[in-house]
mmCIF file of C-alpha atoms in Angstrom:
data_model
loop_
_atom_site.group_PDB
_atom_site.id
_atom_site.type_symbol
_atom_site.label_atom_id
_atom_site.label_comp_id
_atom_site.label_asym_id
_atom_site.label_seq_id
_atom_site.Cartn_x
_atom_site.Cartn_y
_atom_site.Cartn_z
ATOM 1 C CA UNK S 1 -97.425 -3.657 -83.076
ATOM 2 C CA UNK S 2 -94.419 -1.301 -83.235
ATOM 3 C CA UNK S 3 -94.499 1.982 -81.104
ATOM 4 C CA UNK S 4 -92.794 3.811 -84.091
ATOM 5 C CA UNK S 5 -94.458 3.191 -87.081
ATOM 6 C CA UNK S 6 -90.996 3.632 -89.714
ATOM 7 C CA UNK S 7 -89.422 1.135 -87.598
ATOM 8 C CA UNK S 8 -88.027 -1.397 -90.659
ATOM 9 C CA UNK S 9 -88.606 -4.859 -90.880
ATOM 10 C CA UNK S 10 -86.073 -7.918 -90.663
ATOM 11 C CA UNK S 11 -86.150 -7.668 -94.615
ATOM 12 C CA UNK S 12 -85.484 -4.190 -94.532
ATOM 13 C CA UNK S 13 -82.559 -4.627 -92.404
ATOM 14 C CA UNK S 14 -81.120 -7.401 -94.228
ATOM 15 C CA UNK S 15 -81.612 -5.330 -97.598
ATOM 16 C CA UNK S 16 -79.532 -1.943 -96.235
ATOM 17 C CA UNK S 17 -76.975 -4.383 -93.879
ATOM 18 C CA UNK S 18 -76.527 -6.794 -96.819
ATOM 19 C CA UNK S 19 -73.470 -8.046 -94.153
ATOM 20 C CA UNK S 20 -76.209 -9.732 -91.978
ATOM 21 C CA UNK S 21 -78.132 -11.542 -94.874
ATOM 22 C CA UNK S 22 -77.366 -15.126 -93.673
ATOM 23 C CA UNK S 23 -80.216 -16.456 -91.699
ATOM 24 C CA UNK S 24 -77.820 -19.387 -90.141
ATOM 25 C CA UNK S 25 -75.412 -17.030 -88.201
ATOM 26 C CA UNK S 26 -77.904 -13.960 -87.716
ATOM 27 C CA UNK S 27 -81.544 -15.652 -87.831
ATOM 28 C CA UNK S 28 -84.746 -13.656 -87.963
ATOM 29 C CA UNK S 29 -85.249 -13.900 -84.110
ATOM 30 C CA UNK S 30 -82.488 -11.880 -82.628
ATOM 31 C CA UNK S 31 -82.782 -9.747 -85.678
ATOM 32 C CA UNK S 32 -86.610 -8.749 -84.636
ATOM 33 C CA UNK S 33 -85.798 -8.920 -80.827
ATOM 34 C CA UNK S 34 -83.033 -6.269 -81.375
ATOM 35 C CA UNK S 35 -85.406 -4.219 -83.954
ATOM 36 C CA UNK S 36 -87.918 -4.393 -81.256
ATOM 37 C CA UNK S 37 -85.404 -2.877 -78.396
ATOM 38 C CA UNK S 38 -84.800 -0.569 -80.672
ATOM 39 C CA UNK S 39 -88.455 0.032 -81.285
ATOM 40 C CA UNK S 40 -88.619 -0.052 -77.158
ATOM 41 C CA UNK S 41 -85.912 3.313 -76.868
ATOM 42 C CA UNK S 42 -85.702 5.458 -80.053
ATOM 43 C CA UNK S 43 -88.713 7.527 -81.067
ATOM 44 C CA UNK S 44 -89.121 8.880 -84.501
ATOM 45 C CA UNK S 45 -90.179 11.709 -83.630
ATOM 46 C CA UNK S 46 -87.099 12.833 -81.808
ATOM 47 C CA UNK S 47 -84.830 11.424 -84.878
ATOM 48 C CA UNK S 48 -87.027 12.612 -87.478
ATOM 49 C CA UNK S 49 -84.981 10.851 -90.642
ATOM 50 C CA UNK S 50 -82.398 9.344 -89.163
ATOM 51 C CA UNK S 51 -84.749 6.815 -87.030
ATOM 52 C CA UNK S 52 -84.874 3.891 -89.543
ATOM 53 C CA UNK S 53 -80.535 4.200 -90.155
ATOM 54 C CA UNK S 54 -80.617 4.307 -86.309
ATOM 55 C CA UNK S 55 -82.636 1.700 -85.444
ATOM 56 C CA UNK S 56 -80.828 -0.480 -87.891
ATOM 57 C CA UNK S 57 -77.193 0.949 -86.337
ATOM 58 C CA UNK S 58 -78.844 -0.254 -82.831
ATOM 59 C CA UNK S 59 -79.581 -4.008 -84.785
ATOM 60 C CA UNK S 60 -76.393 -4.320 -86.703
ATOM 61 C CA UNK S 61 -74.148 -3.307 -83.597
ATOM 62 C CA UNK S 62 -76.133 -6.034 -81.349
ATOM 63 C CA UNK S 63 -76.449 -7.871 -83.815
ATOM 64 C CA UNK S 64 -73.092 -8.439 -84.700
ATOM 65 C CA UNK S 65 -72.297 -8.945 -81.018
ATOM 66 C CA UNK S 66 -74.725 -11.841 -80.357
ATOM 67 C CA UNK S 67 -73.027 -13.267 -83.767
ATOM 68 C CA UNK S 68 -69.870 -13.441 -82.083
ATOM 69 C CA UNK S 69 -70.745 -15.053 -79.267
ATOM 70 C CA UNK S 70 -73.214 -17.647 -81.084
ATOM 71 C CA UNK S 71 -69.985 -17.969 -83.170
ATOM 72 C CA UNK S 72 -67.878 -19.218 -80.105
ATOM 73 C CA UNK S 73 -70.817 -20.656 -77.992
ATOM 74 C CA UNK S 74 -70.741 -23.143 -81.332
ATOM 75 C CA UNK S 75 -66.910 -23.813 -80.550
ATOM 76 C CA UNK S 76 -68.093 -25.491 -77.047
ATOM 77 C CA UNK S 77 -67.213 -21.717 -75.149
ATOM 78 C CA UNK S 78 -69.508 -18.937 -73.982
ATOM 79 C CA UNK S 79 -67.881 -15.372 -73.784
ATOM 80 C CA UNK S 80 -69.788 -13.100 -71.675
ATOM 81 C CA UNK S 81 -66.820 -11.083 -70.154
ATOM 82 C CA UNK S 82 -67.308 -7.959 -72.294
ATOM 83 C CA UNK S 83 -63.901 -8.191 -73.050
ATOM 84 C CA UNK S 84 -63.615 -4.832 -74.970
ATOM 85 C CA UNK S 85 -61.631 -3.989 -78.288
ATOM 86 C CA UNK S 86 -58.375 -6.268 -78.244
ATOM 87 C CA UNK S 87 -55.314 -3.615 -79.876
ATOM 88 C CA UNK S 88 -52.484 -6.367 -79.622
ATOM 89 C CA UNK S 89 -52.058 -9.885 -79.739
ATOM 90 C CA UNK S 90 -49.113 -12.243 -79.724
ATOM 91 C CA UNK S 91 -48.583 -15.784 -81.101
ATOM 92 C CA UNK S 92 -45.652 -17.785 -80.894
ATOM 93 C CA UNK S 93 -43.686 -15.277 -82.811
ATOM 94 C CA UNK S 94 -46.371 -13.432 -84.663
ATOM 95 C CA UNK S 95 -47.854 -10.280 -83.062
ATOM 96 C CA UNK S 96 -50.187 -7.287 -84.220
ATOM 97 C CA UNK S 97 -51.591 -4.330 -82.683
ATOM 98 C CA UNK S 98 -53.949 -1.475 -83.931
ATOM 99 C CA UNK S 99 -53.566 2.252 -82.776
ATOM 100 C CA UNK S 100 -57.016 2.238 -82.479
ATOM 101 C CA UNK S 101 -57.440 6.195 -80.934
ATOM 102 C CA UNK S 102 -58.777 8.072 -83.485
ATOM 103 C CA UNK S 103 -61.572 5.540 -83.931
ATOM 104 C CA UNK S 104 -62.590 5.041 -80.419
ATOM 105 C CA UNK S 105 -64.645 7.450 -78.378
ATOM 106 C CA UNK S 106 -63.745 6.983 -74.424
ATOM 107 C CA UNK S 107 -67.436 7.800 -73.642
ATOM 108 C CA UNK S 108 -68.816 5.687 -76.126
ATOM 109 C CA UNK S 109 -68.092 1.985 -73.732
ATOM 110 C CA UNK S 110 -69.723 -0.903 -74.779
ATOM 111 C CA UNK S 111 -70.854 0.888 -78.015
ATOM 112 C CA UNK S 112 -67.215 0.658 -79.704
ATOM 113 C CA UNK S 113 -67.373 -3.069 -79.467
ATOM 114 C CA UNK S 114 -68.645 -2.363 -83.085
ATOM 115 C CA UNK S 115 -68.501 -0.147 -85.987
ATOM 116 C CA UNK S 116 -72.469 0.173 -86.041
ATOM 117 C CA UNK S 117 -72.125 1.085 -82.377
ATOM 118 C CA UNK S 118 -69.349 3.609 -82.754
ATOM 119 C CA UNK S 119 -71.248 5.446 -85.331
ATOM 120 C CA UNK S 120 -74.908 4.578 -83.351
ATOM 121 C CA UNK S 121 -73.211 6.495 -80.690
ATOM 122 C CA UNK S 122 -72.144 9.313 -82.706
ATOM 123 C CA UNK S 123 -75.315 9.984 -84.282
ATOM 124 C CA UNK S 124 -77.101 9.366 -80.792
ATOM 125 C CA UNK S 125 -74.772 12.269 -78.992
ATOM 126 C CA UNK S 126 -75.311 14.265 -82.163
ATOM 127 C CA UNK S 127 -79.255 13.950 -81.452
ATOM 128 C CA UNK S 128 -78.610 15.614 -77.957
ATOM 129 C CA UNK S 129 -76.422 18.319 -79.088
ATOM 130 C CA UNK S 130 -77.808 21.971 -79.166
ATOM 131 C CA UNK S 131 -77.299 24.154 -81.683
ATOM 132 C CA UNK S 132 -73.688 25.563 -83.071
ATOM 133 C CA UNK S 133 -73.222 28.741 -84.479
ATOM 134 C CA UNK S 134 -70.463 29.167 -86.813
ATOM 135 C CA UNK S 135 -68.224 32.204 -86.709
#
């Protein structure tokens, strides 16, 4: 039974993350494990309305992450190196790179691995912020 009782369901999440609706590459069983850390460290009474777009943030960002490497474990590799956010890459004579600064938050960490987690982490410093006044 869920300690917070607006924590959504795996359909739930699947019906506002419409990204993660194949059952193959992100099945029902990491989707409720991550739903239920989720469950485990947010409380809905500290996040009031936000709780059920930030406990599906906290499942779409590790979500996505055990996608990837499920992606390459199924390639014959395992990735665990954390490896961060890759901004170049060369091959043969092909090469891109991404000025990725204005997206990335150098406190955020692991959390910018992902879009969900950038903006997870956003709204979860936003939670601990006090209040502004404007002048």
């Amino acid at each position: 039974m869920p300690k917070n009782s607006l924590l959504p369901t795996s359909d739930q999440f699947r019906a506002d993350f419409p990204e993660f609706s194949d059952k193959t590459r992100y099945p029902d069983p990491s989707v409720n494990f991550y739903l239920a850390q989720a469950d485990n460290l947010l409380d809905q009474d500290r996040f009031g309305d936000q709780f059920v777009y930030l406990a599906e943030l906290f499942t779409a960002h590790y979500t996505e992450v055990r996608g990837r490497r499920s992606a390459q474990a199924a390639l014959g590799g395992v990735n665990s190196s954390g490896g961060g956010i890759l901004t170049s890459k060369s091959v043969d004579k092909v090469s891109a790179s991404y000025d990725v600064s204005g997206i990335i938050n150098p406190d955020a960490g692991f959390w910018n691995n992902t879009d969900y987690g950038r903006e997870f982490f956003w709204w979860w410093e936003m939670s601990g912020a006090g209040g502004r006044q404007l002048l």
